[in-house]
Coordinates of C-alpha atoms in Angstrom, one line a residue:
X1 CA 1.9 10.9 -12.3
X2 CA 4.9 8.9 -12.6
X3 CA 6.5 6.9 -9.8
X4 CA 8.6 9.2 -9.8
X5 CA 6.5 12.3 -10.6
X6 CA 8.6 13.9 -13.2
X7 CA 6.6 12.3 -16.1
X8 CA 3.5 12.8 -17.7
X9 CA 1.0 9.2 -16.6
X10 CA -1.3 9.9 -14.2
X11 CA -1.4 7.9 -10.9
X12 CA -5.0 9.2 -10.6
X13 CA -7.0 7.4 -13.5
X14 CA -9.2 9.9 -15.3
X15 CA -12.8 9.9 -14.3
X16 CA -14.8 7.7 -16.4
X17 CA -18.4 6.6 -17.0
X18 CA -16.6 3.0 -15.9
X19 CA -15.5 4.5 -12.8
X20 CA -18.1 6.4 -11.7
X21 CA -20.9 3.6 -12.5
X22 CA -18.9 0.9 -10.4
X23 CA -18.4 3.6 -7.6
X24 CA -22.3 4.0 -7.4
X25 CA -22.4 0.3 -7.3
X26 CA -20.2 0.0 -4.8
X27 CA -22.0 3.0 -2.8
X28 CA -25.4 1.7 -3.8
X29 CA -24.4 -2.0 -2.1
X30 CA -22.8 -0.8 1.2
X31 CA -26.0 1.4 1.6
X32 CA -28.3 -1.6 1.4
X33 CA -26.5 -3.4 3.9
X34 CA -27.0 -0.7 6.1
X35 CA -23.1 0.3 6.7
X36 CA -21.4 3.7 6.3
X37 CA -18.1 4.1 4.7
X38 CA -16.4 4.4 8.4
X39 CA -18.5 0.9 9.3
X40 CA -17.3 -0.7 5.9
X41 CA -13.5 0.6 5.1
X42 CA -12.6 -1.5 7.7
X43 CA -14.0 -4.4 7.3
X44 CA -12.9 -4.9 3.9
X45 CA -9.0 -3.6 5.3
X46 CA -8.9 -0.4 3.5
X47 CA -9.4 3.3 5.0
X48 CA -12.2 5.2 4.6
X49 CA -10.1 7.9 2.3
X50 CA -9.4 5.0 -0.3
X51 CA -13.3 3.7 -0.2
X52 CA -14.4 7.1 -0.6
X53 CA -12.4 7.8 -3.4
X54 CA -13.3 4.6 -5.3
X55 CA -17.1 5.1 -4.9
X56 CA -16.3 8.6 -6.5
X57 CA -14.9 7.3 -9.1
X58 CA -11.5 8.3 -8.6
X59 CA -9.3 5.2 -7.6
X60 CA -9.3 2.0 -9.8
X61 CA -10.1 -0.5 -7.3
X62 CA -7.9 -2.9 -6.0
X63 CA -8.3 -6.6 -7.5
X64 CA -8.7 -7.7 -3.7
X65 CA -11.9 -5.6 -3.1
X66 CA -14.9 -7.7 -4.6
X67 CA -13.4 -10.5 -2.5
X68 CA -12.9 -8.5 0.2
X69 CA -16.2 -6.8 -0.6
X70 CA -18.1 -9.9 -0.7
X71 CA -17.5 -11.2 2.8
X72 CA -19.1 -8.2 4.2
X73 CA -22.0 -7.7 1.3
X74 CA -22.9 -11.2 0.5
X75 CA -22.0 -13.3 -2.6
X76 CA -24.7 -11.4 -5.6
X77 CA -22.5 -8.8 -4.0
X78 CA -19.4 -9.9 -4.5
X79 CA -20.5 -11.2 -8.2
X80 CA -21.6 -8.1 -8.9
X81 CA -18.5 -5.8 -8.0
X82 CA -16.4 -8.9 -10.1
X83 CA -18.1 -8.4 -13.2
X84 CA -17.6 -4.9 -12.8
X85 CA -14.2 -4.9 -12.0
X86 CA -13.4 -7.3 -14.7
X87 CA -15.3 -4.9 -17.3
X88 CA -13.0 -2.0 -16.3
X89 CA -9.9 -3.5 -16.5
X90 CA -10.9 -4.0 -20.5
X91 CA -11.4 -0.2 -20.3
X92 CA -9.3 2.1 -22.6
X93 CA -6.5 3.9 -20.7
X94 CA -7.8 2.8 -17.5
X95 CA -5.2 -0.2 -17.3
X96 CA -2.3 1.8 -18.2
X97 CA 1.4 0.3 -16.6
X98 CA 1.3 3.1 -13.8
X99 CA -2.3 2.5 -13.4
X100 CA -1.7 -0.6 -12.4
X101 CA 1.5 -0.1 -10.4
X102 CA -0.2 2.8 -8.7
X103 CA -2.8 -0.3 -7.1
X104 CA 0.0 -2.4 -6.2
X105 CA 1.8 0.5 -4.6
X106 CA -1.8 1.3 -2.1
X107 CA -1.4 -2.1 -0.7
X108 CA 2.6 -2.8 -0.8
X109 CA 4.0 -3.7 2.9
X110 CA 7.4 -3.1 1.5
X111 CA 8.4 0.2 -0.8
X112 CA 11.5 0.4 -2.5
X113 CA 12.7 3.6 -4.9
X114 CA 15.7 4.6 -6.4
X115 CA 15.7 7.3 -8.5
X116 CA 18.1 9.2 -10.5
X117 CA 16.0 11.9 -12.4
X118 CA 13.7 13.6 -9.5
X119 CA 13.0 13.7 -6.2
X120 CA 10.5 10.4 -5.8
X121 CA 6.9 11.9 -5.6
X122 CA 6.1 9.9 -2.6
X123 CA 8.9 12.7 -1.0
X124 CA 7.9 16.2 -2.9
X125 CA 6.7 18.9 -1.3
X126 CA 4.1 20.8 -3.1
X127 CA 6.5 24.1 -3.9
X128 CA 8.8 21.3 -5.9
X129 CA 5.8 19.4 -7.8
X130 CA 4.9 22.9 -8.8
X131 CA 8.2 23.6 -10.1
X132 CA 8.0 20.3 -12.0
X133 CA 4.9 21.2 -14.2
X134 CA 5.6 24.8 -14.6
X135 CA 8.8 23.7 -16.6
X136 CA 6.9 20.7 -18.6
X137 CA 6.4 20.1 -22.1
X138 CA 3.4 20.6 -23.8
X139 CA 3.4 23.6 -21.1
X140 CA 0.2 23.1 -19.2
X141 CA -2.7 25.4 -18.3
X142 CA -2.8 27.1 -14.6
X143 CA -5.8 24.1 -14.2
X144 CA -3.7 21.3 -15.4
X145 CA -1.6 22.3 -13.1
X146 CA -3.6 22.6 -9.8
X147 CA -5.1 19.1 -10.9
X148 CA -1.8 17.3 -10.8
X149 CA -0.7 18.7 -7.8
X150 CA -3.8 18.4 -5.7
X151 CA -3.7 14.3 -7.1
X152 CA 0.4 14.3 -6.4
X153 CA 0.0 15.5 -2.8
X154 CA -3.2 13.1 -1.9
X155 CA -1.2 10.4 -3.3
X156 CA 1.6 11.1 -0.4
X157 CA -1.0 10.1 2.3
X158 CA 0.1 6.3 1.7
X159 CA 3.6 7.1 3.7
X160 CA 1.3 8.7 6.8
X161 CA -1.5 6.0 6.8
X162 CA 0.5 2.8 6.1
X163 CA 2.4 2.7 9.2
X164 CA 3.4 -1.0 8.8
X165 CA 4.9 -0.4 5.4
X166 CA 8.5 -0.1 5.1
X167 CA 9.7 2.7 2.5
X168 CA 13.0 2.9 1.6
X169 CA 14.3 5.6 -1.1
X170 CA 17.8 6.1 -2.6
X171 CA 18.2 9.5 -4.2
X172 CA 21.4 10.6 -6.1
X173 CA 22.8 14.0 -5.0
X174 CA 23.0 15.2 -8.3
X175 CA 18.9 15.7 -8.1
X176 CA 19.3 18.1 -5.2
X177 CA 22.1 19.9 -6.6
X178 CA 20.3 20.3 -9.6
X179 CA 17.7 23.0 -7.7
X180 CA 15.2 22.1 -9.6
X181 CA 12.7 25.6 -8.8
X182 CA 15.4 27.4 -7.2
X183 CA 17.4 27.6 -3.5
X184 CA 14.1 28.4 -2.2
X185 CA 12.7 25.3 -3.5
X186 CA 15.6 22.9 -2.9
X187 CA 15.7 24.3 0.6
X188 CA 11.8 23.4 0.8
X189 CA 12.8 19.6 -0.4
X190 CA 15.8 19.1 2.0
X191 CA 13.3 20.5 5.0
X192 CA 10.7 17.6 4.1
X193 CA 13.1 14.8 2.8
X194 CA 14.6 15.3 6.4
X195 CA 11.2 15.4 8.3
X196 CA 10.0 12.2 6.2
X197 CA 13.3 10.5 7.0
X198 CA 12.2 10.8 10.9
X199 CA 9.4 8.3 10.4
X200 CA 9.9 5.0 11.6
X201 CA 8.6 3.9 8.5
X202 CA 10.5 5.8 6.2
X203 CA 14.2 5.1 5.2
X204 CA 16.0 7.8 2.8
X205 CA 19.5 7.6 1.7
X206 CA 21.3 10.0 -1.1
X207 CA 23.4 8.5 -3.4
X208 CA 27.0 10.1 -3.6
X209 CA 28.1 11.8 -7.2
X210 CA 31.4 10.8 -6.8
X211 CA 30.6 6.5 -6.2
X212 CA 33.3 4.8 -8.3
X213 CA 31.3 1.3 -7.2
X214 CA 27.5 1.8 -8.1
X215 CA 24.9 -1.1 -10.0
X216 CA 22.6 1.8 -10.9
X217 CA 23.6 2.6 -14.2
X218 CA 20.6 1.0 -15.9
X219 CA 18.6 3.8 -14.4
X220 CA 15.6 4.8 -12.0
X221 CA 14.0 1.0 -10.3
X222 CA 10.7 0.7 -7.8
X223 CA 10.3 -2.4 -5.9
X224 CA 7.4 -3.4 -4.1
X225 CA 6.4 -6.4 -1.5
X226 CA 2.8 -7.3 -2.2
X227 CA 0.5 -9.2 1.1
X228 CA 1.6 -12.3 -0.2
X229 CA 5.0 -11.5 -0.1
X230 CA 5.7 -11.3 -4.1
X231 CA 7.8 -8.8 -5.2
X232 CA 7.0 -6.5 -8.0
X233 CA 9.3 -4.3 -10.5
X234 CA 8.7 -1.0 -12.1
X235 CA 10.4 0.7 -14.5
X236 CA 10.3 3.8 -16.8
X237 CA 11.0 5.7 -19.7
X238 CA 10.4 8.9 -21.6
X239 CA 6.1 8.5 -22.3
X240 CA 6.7 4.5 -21.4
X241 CA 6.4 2.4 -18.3
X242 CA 6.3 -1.3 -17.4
X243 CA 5.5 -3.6 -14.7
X244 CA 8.2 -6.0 -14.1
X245 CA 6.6 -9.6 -12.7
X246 CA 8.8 -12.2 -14.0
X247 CA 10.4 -13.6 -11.1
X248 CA 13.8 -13.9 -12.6
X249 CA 13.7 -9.9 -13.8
X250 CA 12.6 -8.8 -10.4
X251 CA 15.2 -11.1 -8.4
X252 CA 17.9 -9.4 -10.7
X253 CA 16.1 -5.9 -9.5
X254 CA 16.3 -6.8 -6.0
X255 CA 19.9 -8.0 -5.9
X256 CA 20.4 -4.5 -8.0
X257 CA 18.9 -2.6 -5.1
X258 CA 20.4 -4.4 -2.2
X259 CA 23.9 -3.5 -3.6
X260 CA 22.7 -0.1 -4.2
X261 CA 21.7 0.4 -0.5
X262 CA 25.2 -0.5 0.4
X263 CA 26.8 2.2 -2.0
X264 CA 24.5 5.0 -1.1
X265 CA 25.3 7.0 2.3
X266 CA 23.7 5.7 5.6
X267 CA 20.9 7.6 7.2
X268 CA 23.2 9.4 9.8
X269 CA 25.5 10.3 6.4
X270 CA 22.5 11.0 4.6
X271 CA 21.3 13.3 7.1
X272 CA 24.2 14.8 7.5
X273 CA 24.7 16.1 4.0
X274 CA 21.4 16.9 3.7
X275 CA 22.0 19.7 6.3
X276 CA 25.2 21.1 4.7
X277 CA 23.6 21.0 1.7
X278 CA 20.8 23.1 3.0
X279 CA 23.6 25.3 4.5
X280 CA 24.9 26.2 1.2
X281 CA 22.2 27.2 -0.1

């Protein structure tokens, strides 16, 4: 899935041999030290969801984890889930640009988005992410389909379980009035953009069409705040995607965004036109 979820790169990485072997590894070493995946998840500061995923071979992990890992385990531990780590990252496909932006995104403490193309998938309900694949190119099969939304929908967890991470989203008004899927749909989206807006976490402004002053013209941006307080870029393309590190690039992204949030509507605006929109419809 893309950051945004309109695209075609997975956020979930396909399961592999590579996965799955250093997911029994992982498994196999919590075991031995006598600790379940409740005892262990949080000692090692992730939730039991994410563990569970990675000892089935269905989350890359994190590049924090064998450290992490290895103050609970013990240091043949801790060398062990290294090496392994280090082998799958050499792994084809499994260290594709979202790939990697998808780990960086499980840990961010600050989540920025502005998008210009969909609704972010962080924010889709399941009728719209269903709309989404029904329409894409190559057309997919019913399976295809269930797959990606089942992985799009888990992937939304992160705005429920990390409470301390600030998410902040500027949509243009243009996606909505696009109704993607239909009134019925775009009704659906307005109903859940305004629930997810209540969170304390969550911040969700729209974007005016008619904004004679707006920086956004380069198109679509994601900004995250790592645990050491770096900021991160990401940007994307039709089939292409890139992670934007250079401190330089990613100071001109935040600066970008900053203005942005000043152009776009407030949240009482926002909320606002969100509800005549819905009335419209």
């Amino acid at each position: 899935m893309t950051a945004d979820g309109s695209g075609g790169v997975s956020s979930e990485p396909e399961t592999s041999d590579s996965l799955k072997t250093f997911g029994a590894v992982l498994k196999a070493l919590r075991e031995e030290a006598g600790l379940t995946q409740e005892e262990f998840a949080p000692r090692v500061q992730y939730s039991v969801h994410y563990i569970a995923k990675i000892e089935q071979g269905k989350r890359f992990p994190p590049k924090s984890l064998p450290d992490r890992a290895g103050v609970v385990l013990g240091p043949v531990a801790k060398r062990v889930l290294t090496a392994g780590a280090r082998s799958l990252t050499k792994g084809a496909g499994l260290a594709s640009w979202f790939r990697k932006w998808a780990i960086i995104e499980e840990t961010a403490i600050s989540l920025y988005a502005y998008e210009c193309r969909a609704i972010p998938g962080l924010l889709q309900p399941e009728a719209y992410v269903r709309a989404l694949f029904e329409r894409r190119l190559p057309p997919l099969t019913e399976g295809q389909i269930e797959l990606q939304i089942t992985a799009r929908m888990e992937r939304q967890r992160l705005l429920s379980e990390r409470e301390n991470t600030a998410f902040c989203f500027i949509i243009e008004q243009c996606v909505l009035e696009r109704r993607t899927g239909g009134a019925r749909v775009t009704r659906t989206v307005i109903d859940h953009l305004l629930e997810q807006g209540a969170r304390r976490n969550v911040e969700i402004q729209v974007m005016p069409t008619r904004q004679e002053e707006h920086v956004g013209a380069d198109g679509l941006m994601y900004l995250a705040e790592t645990t050491d307080n770096q900021w991160l870029g990401y940007s994307e393309g039709q089939l292409s995607s890139n992670v934007i590190a250079a401190p330089n690039d990613v100071s001109i992204l935040l600066q970008r965004y900053g203005k942005l949030r000043s152009q776009a509507h407030s949240h009482e605006a926002t909320v606002s036109l969100l509800e005549r929109l819905r009335g419209a419809l």
